[in-house]
Coordinates of C-alpha atoms and ligand atoms in Angstrom, one line a residue:
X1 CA 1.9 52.9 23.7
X2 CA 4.4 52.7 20.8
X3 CA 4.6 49.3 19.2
X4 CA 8.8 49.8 18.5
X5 CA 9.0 51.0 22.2
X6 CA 10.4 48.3 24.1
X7 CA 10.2 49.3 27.9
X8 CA 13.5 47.5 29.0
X9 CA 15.5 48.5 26.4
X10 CA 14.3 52.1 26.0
X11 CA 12.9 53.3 29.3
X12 CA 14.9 54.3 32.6
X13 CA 14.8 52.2 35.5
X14 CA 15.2 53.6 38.9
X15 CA 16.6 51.9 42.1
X16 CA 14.8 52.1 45.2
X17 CA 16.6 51.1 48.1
X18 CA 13.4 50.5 50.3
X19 CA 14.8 50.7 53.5
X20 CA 16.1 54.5 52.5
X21 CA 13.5 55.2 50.4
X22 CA 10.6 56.7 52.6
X23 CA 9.1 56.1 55.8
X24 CA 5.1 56.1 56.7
X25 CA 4.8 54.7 60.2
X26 CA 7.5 56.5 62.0
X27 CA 9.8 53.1 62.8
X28 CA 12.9 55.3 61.0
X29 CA 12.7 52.3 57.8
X30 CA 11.5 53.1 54.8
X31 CA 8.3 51.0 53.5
X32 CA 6.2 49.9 50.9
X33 CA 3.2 52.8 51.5
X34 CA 6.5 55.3 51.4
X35 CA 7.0 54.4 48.1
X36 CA 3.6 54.3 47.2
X37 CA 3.3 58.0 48.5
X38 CA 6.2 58.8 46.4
X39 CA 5.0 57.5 42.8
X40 CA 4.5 60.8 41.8
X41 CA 7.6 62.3 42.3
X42 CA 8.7 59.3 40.2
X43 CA 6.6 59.7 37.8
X44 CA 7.0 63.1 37.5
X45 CA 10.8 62.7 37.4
X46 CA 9.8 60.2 34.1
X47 CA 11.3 56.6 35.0
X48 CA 9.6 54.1 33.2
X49 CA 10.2 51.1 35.9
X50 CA 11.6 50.6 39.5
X51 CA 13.7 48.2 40.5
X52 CA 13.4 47.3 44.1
X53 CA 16.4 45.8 46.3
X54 CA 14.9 42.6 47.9
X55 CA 11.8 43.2 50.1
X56 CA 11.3 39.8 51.8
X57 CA 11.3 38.3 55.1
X58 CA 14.5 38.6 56.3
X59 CA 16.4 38.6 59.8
X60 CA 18.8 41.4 57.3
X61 CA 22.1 40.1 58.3
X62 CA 22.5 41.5 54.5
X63 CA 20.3 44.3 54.5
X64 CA 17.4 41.2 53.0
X65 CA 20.2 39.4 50.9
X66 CA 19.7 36.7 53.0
X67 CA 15.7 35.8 52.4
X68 CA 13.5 33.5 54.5
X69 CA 10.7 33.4 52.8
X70 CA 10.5 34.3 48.8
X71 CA 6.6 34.4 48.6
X72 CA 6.3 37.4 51.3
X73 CA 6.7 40.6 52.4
X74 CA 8.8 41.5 55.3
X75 CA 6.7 42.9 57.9
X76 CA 9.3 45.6 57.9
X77 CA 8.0 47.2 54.8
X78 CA 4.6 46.2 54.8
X79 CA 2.5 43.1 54.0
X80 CA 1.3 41.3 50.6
X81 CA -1.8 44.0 50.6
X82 CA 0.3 46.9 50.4
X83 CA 2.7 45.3 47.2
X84 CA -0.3 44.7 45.6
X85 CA -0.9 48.2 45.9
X86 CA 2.0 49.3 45.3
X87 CA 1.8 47.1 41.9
X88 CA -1.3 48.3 40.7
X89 CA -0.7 52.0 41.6
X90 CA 2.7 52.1 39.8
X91 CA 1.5 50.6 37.0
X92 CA -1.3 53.0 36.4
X93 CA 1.5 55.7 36.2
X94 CA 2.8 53.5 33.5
X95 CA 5.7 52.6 35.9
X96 CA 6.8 49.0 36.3
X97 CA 8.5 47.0 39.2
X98 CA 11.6 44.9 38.7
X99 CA 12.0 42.5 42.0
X100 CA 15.3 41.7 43.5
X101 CA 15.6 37.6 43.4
X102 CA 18.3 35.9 45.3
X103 CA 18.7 32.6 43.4
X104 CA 22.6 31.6 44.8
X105 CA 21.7 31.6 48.7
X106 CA 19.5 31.9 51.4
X107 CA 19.1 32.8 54.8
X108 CA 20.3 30.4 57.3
X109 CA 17.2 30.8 59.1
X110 CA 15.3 29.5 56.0
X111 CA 13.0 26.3 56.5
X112 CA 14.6 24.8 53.8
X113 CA 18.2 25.1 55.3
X114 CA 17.0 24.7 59.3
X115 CA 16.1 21.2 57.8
X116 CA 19.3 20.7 55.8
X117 CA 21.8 21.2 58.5
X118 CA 19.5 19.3 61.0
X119 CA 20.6 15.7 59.6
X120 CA 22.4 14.3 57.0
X121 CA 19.7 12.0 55.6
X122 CA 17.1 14.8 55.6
X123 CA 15.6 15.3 52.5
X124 CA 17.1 18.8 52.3
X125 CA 20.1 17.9 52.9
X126 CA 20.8 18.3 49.4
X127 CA 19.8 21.6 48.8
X128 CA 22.6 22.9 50.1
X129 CA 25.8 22.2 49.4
X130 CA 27.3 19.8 52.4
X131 CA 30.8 18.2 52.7
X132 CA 32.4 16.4 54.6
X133 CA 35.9 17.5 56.8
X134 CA 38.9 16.5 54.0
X135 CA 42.0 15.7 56.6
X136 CA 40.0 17.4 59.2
X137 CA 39.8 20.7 57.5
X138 CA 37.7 22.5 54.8
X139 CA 36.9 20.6 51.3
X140 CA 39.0 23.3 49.7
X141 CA 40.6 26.6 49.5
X142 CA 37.5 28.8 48.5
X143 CA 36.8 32.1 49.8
X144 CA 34.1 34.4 50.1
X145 CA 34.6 37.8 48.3
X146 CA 35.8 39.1 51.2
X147 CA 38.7 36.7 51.3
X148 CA 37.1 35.3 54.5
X149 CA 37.0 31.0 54.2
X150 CA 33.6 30.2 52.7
X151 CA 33.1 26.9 54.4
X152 CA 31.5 26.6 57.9
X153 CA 31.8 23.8 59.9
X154 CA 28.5 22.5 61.1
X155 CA 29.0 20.4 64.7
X156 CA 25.8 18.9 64.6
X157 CA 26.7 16.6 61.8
X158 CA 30.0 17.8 61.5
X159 CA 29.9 18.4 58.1
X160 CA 31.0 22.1 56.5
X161 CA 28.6 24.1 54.4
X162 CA 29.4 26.6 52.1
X163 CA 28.8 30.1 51.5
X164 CA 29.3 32.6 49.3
X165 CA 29.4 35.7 51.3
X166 CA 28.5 35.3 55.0
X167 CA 27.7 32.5 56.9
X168 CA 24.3 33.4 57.5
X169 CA 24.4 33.0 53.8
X170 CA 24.3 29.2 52.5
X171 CA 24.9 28.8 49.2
X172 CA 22.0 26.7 47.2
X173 CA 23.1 23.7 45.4
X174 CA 21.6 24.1 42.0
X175 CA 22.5 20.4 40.7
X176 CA 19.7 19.6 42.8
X177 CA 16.4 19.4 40.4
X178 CA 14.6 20.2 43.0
X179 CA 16.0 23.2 43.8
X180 CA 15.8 24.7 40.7
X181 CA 12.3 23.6 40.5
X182 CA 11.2 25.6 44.4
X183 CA 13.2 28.7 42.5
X184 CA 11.3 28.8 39.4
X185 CA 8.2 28.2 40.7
X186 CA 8.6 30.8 43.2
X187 CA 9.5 33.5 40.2
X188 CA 6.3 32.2 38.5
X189 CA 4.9 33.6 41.5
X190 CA 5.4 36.7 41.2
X191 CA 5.1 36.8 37.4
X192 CA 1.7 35.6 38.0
X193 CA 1.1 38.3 40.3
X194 CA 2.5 40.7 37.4
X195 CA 5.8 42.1 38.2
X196 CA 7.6 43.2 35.4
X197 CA 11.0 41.5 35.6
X198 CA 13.8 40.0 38.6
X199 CA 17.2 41.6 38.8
X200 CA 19.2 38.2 39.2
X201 CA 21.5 38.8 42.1
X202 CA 25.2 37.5 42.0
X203 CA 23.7 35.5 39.2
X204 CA 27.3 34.0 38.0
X205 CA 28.2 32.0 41.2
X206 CA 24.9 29.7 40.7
X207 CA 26.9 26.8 40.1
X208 CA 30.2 25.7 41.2
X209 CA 32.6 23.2 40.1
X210 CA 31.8 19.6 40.3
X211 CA 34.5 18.4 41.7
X212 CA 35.4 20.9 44.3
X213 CA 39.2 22.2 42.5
X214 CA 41.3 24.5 44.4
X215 CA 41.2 27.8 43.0
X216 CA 44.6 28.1 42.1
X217 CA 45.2 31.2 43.5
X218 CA 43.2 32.2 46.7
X219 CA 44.1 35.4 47.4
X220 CA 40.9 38.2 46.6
X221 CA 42.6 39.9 44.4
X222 CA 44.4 37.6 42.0
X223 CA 41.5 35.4 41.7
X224 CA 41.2 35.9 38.3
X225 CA 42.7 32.8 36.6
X226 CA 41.4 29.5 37.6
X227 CA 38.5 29.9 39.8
X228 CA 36.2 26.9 40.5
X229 CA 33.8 28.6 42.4
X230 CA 31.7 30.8 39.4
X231 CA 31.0 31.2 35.7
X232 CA 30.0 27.7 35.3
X233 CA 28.6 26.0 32.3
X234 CA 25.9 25.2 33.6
X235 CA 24.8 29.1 34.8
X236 CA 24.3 29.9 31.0
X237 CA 22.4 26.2 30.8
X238 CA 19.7 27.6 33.7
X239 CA 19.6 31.0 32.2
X240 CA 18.6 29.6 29.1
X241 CA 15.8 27.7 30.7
X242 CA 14.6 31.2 33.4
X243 CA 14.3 32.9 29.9
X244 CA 12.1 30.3 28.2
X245 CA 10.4 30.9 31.8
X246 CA 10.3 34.5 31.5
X247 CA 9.1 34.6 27.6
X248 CA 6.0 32.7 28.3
X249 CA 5.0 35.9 30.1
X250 CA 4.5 39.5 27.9
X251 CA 7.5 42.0 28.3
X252 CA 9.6 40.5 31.1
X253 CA 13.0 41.7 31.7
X254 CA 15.7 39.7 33.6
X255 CA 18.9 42.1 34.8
X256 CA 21.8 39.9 36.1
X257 CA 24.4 41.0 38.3
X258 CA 27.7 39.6 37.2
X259 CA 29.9 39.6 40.2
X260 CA 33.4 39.4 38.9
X261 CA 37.2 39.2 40.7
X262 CA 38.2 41.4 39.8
X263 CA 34.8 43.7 39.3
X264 CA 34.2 44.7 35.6
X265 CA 35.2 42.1 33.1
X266 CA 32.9 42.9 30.4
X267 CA 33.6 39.7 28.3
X268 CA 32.3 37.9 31.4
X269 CA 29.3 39.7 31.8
X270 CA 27.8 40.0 28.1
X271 CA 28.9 36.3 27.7
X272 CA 25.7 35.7 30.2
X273 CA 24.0 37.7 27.4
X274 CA 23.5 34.9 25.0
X275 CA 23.4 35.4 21.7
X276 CA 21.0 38.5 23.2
X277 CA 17.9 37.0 22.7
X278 CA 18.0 33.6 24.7
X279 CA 19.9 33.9 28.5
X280 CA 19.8 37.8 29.8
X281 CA 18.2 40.3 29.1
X282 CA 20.8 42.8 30.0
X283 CA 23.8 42.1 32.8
X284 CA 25.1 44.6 35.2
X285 CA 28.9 45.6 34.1
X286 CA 30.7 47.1 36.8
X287 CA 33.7 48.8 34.5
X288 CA 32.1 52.3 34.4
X289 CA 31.7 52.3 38.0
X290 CA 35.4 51.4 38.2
X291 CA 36.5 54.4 35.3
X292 CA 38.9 57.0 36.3
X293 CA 36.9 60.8 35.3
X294 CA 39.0 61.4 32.1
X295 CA 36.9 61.4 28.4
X296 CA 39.6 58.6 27.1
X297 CA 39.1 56.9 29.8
X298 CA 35.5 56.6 29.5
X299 CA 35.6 56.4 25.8
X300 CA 37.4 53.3 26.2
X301 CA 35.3 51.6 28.3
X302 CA 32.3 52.4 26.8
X303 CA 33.5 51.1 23.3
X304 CA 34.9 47.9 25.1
X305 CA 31.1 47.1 26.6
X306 CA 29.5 47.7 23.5
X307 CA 32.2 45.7 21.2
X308 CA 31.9 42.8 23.4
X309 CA 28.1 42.8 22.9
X310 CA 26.4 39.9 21.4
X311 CA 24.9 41.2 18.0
X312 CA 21.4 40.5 19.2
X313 CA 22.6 41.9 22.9
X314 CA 21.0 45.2 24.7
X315 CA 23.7 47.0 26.8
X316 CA 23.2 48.8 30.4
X317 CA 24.8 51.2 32.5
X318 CA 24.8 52.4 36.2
X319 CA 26.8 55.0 37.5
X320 CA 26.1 54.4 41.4
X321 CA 24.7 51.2 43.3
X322 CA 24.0 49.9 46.8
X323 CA 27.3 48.0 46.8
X324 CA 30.3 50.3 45.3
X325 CA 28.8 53.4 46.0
X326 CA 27.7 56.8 44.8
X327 CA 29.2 58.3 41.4
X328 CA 30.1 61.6 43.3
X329 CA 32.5 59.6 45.0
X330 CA 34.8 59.4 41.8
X331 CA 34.8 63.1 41.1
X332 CA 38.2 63.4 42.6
X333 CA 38.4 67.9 43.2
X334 CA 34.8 68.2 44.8
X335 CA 35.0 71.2 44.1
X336 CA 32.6 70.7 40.7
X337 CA 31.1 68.0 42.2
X338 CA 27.4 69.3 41.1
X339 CA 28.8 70.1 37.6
X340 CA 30.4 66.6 37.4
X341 CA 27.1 65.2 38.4
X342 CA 25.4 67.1 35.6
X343 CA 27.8 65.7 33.1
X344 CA 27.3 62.1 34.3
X345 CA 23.4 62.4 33.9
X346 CA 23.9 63.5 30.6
X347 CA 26.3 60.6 29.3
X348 CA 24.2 58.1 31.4
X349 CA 20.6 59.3 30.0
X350 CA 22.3 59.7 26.3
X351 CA 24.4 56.6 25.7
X352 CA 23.0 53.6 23.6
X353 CA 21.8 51.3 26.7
X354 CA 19.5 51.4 29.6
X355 CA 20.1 53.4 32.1
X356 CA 19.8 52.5 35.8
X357 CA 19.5 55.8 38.0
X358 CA 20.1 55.1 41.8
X359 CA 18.3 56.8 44.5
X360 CA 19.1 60.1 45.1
X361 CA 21.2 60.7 42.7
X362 CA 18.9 62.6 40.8
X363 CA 19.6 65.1 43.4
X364 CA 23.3 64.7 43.5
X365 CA 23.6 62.8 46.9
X366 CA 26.8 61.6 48.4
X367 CA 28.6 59.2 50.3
X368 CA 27.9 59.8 54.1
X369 CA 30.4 59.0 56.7
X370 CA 29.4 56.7 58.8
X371 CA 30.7 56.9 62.5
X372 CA 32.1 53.3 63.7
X373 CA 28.7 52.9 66.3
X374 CA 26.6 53.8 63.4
X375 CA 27.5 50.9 61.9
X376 CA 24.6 48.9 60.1
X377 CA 26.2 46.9 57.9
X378 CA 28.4 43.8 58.5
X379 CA 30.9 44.1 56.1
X380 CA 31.5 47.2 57.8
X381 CA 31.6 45.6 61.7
X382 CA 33.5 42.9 60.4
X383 CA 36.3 45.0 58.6
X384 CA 36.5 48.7 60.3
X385 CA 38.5 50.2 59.8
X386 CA 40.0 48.9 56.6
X387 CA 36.4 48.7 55.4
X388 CA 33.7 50.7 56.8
X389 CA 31.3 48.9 54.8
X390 CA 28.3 50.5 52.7
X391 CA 25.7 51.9 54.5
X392 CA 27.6 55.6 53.7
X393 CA 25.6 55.2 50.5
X394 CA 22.4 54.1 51.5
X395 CA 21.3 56.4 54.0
X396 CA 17.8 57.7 53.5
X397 CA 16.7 59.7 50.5
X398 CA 16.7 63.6 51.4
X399 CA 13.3 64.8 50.9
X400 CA 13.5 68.6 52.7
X401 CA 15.1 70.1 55.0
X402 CA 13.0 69.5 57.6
X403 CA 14.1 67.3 60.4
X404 CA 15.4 63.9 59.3
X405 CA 15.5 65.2 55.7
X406 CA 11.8 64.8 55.7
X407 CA 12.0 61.0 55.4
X408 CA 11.1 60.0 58.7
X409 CA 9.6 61.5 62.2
X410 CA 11.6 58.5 64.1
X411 CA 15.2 57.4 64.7
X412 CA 16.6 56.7 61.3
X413 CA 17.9 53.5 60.6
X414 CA 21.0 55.2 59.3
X415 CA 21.5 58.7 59.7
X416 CA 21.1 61.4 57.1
X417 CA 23.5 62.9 55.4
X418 CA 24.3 66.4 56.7
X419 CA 23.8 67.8 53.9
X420 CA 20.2 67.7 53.6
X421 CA 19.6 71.0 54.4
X422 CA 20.7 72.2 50.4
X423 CA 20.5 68.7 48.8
X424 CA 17.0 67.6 49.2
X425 CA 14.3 66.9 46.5
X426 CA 12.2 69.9 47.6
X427 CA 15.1 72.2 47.4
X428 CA 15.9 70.5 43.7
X429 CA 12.4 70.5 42.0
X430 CA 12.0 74.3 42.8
X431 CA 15.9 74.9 41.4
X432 CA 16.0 75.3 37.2
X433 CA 19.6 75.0 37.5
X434 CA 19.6 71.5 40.3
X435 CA 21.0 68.1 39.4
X436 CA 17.4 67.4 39.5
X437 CA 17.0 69.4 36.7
X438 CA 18.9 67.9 34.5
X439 CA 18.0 64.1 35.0
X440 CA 14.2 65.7 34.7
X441 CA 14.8 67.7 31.4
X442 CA 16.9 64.4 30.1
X443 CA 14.2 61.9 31.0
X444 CA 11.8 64.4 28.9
X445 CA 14.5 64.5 26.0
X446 CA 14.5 60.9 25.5
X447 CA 10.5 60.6 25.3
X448 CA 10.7 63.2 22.7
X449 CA 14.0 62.1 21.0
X450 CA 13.9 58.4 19.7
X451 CA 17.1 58.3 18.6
X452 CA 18.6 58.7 22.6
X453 CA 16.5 55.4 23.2
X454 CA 16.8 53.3 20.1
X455 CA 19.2 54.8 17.9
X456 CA 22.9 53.7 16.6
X457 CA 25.8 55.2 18.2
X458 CA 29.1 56.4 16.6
X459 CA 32.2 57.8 18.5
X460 CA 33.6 61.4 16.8
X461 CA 36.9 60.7 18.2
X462 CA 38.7 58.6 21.2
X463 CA 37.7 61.3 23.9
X464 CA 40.4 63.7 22.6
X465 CA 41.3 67.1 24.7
X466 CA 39.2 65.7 27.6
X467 CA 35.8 65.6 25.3
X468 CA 33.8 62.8 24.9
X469 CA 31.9 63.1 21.1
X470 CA 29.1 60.7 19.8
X471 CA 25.8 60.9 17.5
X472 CA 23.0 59.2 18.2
X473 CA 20.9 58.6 15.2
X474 CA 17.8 56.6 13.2
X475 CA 17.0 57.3 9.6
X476 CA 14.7 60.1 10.8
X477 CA 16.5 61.8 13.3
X478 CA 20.4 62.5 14.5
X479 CA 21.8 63.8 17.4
X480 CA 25.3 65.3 19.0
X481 CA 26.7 65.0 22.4
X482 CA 29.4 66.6 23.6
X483 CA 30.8 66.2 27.3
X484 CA 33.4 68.3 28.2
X485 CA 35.7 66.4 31.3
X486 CA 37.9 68.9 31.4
X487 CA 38.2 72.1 33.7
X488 CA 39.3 73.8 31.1
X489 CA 37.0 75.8 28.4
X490 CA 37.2 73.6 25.0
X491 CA 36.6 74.8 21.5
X492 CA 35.7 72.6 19.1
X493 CA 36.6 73.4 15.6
X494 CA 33.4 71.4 13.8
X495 CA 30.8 72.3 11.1
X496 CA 28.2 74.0 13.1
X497 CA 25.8 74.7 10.3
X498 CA 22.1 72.9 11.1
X499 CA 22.7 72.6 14.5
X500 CA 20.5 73.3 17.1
X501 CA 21.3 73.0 20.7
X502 CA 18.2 71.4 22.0
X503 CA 19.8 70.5 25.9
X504 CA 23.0 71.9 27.3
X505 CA 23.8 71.6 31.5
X506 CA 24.5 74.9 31.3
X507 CA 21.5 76.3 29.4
X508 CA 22.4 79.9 29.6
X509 CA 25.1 79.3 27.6
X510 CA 24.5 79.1 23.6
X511 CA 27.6 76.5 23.2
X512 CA 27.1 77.6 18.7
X513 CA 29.7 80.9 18.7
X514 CA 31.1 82.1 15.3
X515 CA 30.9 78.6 13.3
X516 CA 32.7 76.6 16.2
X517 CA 31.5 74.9 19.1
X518 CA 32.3 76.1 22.4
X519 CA 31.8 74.1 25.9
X520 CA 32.4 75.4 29.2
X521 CA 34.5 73.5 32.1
X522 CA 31.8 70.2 32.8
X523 CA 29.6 71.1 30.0
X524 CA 27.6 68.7 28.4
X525 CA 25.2 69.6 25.0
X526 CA 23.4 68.0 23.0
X527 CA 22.6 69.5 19.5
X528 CA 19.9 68.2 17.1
X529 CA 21.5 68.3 12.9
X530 CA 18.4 69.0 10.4
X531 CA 18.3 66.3 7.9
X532 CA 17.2 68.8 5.5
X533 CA 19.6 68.1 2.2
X534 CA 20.3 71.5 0.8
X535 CA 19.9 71.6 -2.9
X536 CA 23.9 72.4 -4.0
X537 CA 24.3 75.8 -5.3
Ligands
GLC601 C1 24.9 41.2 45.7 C2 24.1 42.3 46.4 C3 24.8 42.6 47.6 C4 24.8 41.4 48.5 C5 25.4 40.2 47.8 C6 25.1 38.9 48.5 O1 26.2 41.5 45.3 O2 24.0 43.4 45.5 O3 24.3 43.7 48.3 O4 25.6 41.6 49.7 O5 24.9 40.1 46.5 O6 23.7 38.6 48.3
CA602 CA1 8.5 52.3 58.2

């Protein structure tokens, strides 16, 4: 392989969310030998790596957010045998596997915290973070993220615990030593095994304040300000030390998700960056996610993530996740939805930063809607209607048309979406003109094209008549993408001469007309400029 090429940074990693992903022993849940079968399709489509939401035991009160056992597989999905497997045949297609690691909580059904809670001079006790009543009521006003009080009383020593998210959720207390020992041994586990990397759930909250303040405001929304319960010192302290971990391994990566009231505060997340060399390797920034579709808009938020990068720093970006939702979502008028979905491929697959593709959105899924007894999620149960939780977008991928979208002979786990019968992989790989289609060519673009995975980036303009404008170029090569936003037809009065339009979204369409630039509604190009100097005449 190329010595400059430097997986994390310049491949495309792909989200798998295993339940959903594809099912081998008709139980309607995906699996570890589904995913296995599917490494072709994968590699065919051209990711470099996978990133796997957490596969461990789990009695999936959070869909495995809430692990058991970190050294194991859930018998769900399969058993230690087949992740070997699954290693070893990825990696022979050159594909690597990042593993989802839960560092800020447990399961309440974990060893360790069955012993905590069962006395108060148990050695575990510790682990977890234990108070006692203050005036017969919680320590303090802290909330979960769902505004919910995140401290649970315990009768048998009468003593509250708390959590994070739900109860069945105890947070870890990392001002333990030992704690933070059991964690980084168990990720040494698996590096020894030879995974490729851990995306660091809710990685921020690690550590909470010493003293237990009041957040001064406790409301979910304006708990911006003062809050006592995250972004701790001491995070960026134990990051420091998990990279030294990580480094004494070859080509590690470590993705953090920086979980922020409210979501997107870039300066937060990049701060977890280091000086880009010594804490994360790259940190999940929710403020695309959260951008209105309008080229200013995205031009704004875009510059913001990459000004508040540390110089040494390595930017990402996701368009859809497990936890907000799918991109098609944010479309507004559906009725270019596929278009719109074309466009986004393009700016995620050509900005500076690695892109994170989730499931099924290289086929343009969508958001399901999910009847109230369909209900798998607990968010969802606990909040319907006001919330009806997230399992809309992570119902299983749509393989065919066949029954079940071809992912399952048995009762799904969550339904498919209905429409499976158009949008399905099989339909998409035999369609030149599929959202497929334009992920696939893009993936191939950026193998051949250097500068979409290493090169600088410069903005033409501030996303002016609805078009968004950038090179990307290295000393040997440069190349210019245009993304047209608007519904409109855009003409772009710009020196057209050495231009060659090596991808458009609408490839019928030669976007080079009488020395201007022309883009249809949605359209996206990217043109290659020869280098050639032309002697002066
Ligand atoms: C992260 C996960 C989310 C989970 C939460 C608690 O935000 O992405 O799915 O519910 O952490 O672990
Ligand atoms: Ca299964």
């Amino acid at each position: 392989m190329n010595k400059d090429f430097c997986w994390w940074k310049h491949g495309v990693i792909y989200h798998v969310y295993p339940q959903s992903f594809y099912d081998t022993n008709d139980d309607g849940i995906g699996d570890l030998q589904g995913i296995i079968q599917k490494l072709d399709y994968l590699a065919n489509l051209g990711v470099d790596a996978l990133w796997l939401s957490p596969i461990y035991p789990s009695p999936l009160v959070d869909a495995g957010y809430d692990i058991t056992d970190y050294k194991n597989i859930n018998s769900i999905y399969g058993d230690m045998n087949d992740f070997m497997q699954l290693l070893k045949a990825a990696h022979k297609k050159g594909i690597r596997i990042i593993m989802d690691l839960v560092l800020n909580h447990t399961s309440d059904q974990h060893p360790w915290f069955k012993e905590s809670r069962s006395s108060i001079d148990n050695p575990k006790r510790d682990w977890y973070i234990w108070q006692a009543p203050k005036n017969k009521k919680a320590p303090n006003n802290w909330r979960t993220n769902f505004g919910k009080k995140a401290w649970q009383y315990d009768a048998a020593t009468g003593e509250y615990y708390y959590h994070s998210f739900f109860y069945e959720q105890p947070d870890l207390n990392w001002r333990n030593p030992e704690v933070k020992e059991a964690m980084f041994e168990i990720a040494e586990f698996w590096l020894k095994l030879g995974i490729d990397g851990f995306r660091l759930d809710v990685i921020n909250l690690l550590y909470k304040d010493k003293k237990l303040r009041d957040n001064s405001i406790s409301n979910l929304f304006s708990n911006k300000k003062k809050v006592f319960n995250r972004n701790r010192g001491s995070v960026y302290k134990v990051l420091r030390e998990f990279r030294v971990l990580l480094d004494k391994y070859a080509d590690k990566v470590s993705v953090g998700e920086i979980y922020a009231v409210p979501p997107g505060d870039t300066k937060l997340a990049s701060s977890f960056l280091g000086s880009g060399n010594d804490m994360l390797h790259l940190a999940f920034d929710f403020s695309l996610i959260f951008t209105r579709w309008k080229a200013t808009f995205y031009y704004k938020t875009i510059r913001r993530i990459y000004s508040k990068m540390p110089k040494e720093g390595w930017p990402c970006f996701f368009l859809s996740n497990h936890d907000v939702g799918r991109s098609t979502k944010r479309f507004g008028l559906t009725f270019f939805k596929y278009q719109k979905a074309k466009l986004h491929a393009l700016l995620l697959l050509t900005l500076k930063g690695t892109p994170f593709i989730y499931y099924g959105d290289e086929i343009g899924m969508e958001n399901a809607s999910i009847t109230k007894d369909q209900i798998r999620d607990l968010y969802g149960k606990l909040f319907y209607p006001l919330f009806k939780g997230r399992d809309g977008f992570r119902t299983p991928m749509q393989w065919n048309s066949n029954t079940n979208a071809g992912f399952s002979n048995a009762k799904l786990w969550l339904p498919v979406h209905p429409n499976y019968y158009s949008i399905n992989v099989e339909a998409a790989t035999n369609n030149e003109n599929s959202v497929y289609s334009v992920y696939k060519q893009l993936l191939q673009l950026r193998k051949t094209h250097k500068a979409l995975q290493s090169g600088n980036i410069k903005f033409l303009h501030e996303g002016k008549n609805n078009v968004l404008a950038y090179q990307r170029f290295l000393p040997s090569e440069k190349l210019l993408i245009f993304l047209n936003f608007s519904f409109l037809q855009k003409q772009l009065s710009i020196n057209t001469e050495g231009l060659e339009q090596i991808f458009s979204t609408h490839p019928q369409f030669n976007s080079i007309a009488g020395g201007k630039i022309v883009l249809k509604p949605y359209q996206g190009v990217v043109f290659a400029e020869s280098l050639i100097v032309r002697p002066h005449t």
